C-alpha positions in Angstrom: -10.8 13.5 30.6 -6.8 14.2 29.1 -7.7 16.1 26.2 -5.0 14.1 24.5 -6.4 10.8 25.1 -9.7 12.1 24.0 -8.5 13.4 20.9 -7.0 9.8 20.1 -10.3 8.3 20.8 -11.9 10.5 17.5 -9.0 10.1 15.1 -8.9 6.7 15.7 -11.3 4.3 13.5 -14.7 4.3 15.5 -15.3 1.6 17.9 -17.9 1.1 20.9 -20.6 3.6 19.7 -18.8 7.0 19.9 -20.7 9.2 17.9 -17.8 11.8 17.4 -15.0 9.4 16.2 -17.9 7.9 13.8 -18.2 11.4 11.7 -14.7 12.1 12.2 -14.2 8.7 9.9 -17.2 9.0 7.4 -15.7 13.1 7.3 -12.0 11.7 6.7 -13.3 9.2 4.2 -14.9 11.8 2.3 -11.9 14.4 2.2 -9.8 11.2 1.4 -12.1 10.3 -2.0 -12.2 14.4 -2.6 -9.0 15.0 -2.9 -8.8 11.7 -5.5 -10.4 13.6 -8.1 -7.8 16.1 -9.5 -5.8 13.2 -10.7 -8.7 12.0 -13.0 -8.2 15.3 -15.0 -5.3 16.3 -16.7 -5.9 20.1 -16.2 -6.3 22.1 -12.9 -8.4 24.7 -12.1 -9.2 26.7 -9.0 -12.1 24.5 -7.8 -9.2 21.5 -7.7 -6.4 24.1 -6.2 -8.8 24.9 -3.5 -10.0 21.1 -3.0 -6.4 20.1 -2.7 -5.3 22.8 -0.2 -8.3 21.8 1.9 -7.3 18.1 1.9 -3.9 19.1 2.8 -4.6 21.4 5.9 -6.9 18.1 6.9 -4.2 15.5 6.7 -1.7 17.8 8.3 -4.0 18.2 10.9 -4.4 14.6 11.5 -1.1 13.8 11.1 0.2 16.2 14.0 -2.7 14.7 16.0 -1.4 11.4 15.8 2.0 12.3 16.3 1.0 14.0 19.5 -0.9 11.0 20.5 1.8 8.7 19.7 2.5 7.3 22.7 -1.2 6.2 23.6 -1.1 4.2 20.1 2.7 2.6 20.5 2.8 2.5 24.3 6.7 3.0 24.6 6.9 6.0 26.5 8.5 9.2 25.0 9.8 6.2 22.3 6.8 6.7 20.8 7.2 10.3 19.3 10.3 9.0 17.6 9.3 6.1 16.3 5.6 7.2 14.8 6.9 9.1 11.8 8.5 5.8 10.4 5.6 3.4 10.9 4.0 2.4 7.4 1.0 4.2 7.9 2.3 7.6 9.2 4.5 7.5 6.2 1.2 7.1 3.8 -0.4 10.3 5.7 3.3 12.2 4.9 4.0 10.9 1.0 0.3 12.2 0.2 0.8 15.4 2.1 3.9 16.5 0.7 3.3 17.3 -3.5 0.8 19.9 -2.3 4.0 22.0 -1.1 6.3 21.1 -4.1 6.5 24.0 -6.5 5.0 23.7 -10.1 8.5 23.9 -12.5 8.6 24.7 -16.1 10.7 23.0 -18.5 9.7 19.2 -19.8 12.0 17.4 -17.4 10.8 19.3 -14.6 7.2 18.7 -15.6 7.9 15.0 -16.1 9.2 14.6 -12.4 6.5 17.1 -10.9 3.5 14.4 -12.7 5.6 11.9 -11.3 5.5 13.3 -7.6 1.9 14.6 -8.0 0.6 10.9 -8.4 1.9 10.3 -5.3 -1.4 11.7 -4.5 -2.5 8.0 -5.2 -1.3 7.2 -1.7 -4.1 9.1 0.3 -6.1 6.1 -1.1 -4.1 4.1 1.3 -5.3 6.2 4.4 -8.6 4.8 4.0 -7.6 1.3 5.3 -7.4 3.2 8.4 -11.0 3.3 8.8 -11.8 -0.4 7.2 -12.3 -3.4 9.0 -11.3 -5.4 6.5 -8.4 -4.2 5.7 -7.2 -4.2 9.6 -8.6 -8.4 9.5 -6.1 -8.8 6.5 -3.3 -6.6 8.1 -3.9 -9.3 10.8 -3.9 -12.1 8.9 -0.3 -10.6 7.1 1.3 -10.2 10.5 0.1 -13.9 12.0 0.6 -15.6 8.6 4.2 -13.6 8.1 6.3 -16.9 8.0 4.8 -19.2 5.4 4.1 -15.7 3.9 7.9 -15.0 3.7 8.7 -18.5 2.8 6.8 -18.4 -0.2 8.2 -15.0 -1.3 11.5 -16.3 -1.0 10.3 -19.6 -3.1 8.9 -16.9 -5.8 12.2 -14.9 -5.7 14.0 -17.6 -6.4 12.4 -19.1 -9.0 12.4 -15.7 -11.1 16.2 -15.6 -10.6 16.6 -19.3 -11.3 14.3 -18.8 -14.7 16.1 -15.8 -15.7 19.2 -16.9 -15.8 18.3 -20.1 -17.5 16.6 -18.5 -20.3 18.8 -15.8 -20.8 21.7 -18.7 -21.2 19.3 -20.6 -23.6 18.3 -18.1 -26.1 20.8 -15.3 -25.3 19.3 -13.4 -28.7 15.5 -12.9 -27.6 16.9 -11.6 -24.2 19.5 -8.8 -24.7 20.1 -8.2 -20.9 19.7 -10.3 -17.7 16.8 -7.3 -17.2 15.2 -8.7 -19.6 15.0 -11.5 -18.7 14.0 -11.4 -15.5 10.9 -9.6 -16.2 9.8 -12.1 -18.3 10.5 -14.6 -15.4 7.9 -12.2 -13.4 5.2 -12.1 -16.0 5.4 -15.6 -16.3 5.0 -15.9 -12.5 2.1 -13.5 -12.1 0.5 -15.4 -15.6 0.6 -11.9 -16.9 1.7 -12.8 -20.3 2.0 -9.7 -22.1 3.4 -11.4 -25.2 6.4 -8.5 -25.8 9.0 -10.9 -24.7 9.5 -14.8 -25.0 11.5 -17.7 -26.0 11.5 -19.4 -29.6 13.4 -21.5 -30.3 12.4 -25.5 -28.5 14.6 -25.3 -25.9 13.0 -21.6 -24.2 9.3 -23.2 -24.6 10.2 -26.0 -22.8 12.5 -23.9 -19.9 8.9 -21.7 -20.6 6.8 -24.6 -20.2 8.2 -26.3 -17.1 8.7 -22.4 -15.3 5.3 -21.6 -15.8 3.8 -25.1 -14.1 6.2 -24.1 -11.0 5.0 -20.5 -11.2 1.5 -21.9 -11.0 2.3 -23.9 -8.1 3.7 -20.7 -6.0 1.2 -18.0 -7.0 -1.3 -20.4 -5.9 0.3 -20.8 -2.2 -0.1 -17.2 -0.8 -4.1 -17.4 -2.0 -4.3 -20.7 0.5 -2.3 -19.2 3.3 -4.3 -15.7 3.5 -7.2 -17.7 3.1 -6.9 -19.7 6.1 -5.3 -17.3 8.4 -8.6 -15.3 7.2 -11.3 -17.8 8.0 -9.4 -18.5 11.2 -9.7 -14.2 12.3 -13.1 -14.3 11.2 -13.8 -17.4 13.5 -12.0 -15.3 16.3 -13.8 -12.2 16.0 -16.9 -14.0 15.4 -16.2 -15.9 19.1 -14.8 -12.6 20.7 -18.0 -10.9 19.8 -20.3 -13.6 22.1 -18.3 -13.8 24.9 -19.0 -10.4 24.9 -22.6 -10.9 24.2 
């Protein structure tokens, strides 16, 4: 067997019994979670030095396994080498490879940035969606469902812009900037509410009042549409797997 196409048969998330790809998973998982814990503590020591290097030289070992095996995932010939390094997921496996290699700078501005880039850490969390079901019946669901999905993001978008500008031109003193503004149109969307920002005079509650039924109305329509599209790949898989049995 091509050593290449065996090679993509481990890295990729196990499927049909093989043992190998199986512990090269639950192994990946367990790196994955390992090198999580440094950012729980806001000191390093040697133990978490050594823990990150060792995640590092993992994921840079997978990651120039995948690229080489590109074109067996992508199926577009020599395309495929090009066009790997920009998918979403090979861009996770870069972002959480790369603050291991940034150099530690002194100065409070410097520090500042290198916390900043060393939670980008956070993204080797993502690399576990590799390796869950789940997640790869959502992505599904996401990629069938992307229409109403888009349509609704666009109803959500303009709604905040709508609501900002109506409530910054209402009570122009509570909201200093159009910023402002806006991000109170998005908490009020989400139902956040964090309470730092909002109308008072009659005029913003009731602009607040009649936004935040409308917001209800939208944040409640991507629930129903991954819902559905969920049950309905569920219901697929579930018939897939007895025509095979």
């Amino acid at each position: 067997m091509n050593w290449r196409k065996r090679a993509y048969e481990i890295i990729e998330p196990s499927s049909g019994g093989d043992m190998f790809s199986a512990i090269y998973d639950y192994g990946m998982m367990v790196i994955i979670v390992a090198s999580m814990v440094p950012l729980a503590f806001k000191e390093t020591n040697a133990v978490f030095d050594a823990i990150d290097k060792i995640a590092a030289a993992v994921f840079i070992a997978d990651y120039i396994m995948r690229l080489l095996t590109a074109d067996l995932k992508l199926k577009k010939g020599g395309l495929s080498f090009l066009c790997y390094p920009i998918t979403p997921m090979a861009i996770v496996d870069l972002v959480s490879i790369l603050p291991t290699f940034l150099p530690v700078s002194s100065g409070l501005r410097l520090l500042k940035v290198f916390r900043l880039i060393r939670s980008f850490r956070v993204f080797r969390a993502l690399k576990m969606f590799r390796y869950s079901k789940s997640v790869t019946i959502i992505t599904n669901v996401i990629r069938n469902q992307r229409m109403p999905l888009f349509a609704v993001c666009t109803m959500a978008g303009a709604y905040v812009v709508l609501s900002a500008l109506v409530i910054f031109n209402v009570e122009p003193d509570t909201f200093e900037t159009f910023f402002d503004a806006v991000y109170w149109a998005m908490v009020s969307l989400t139902t956040v509410g964090y309470g730092d920002i909002y109308p008072v005079s009659t005029a913003g509650r009731i602009v607040a009042m009649l936004s935040s039924l409308v917001g209800i109305a939208i944040v409640a329509l991507p629930a129903g549409i991954i819902t559905a599209g969920y049950m309905e790949e569920i219901n697929k898989k579930s018939d897939n797997d007895q025509s095979k049995g």
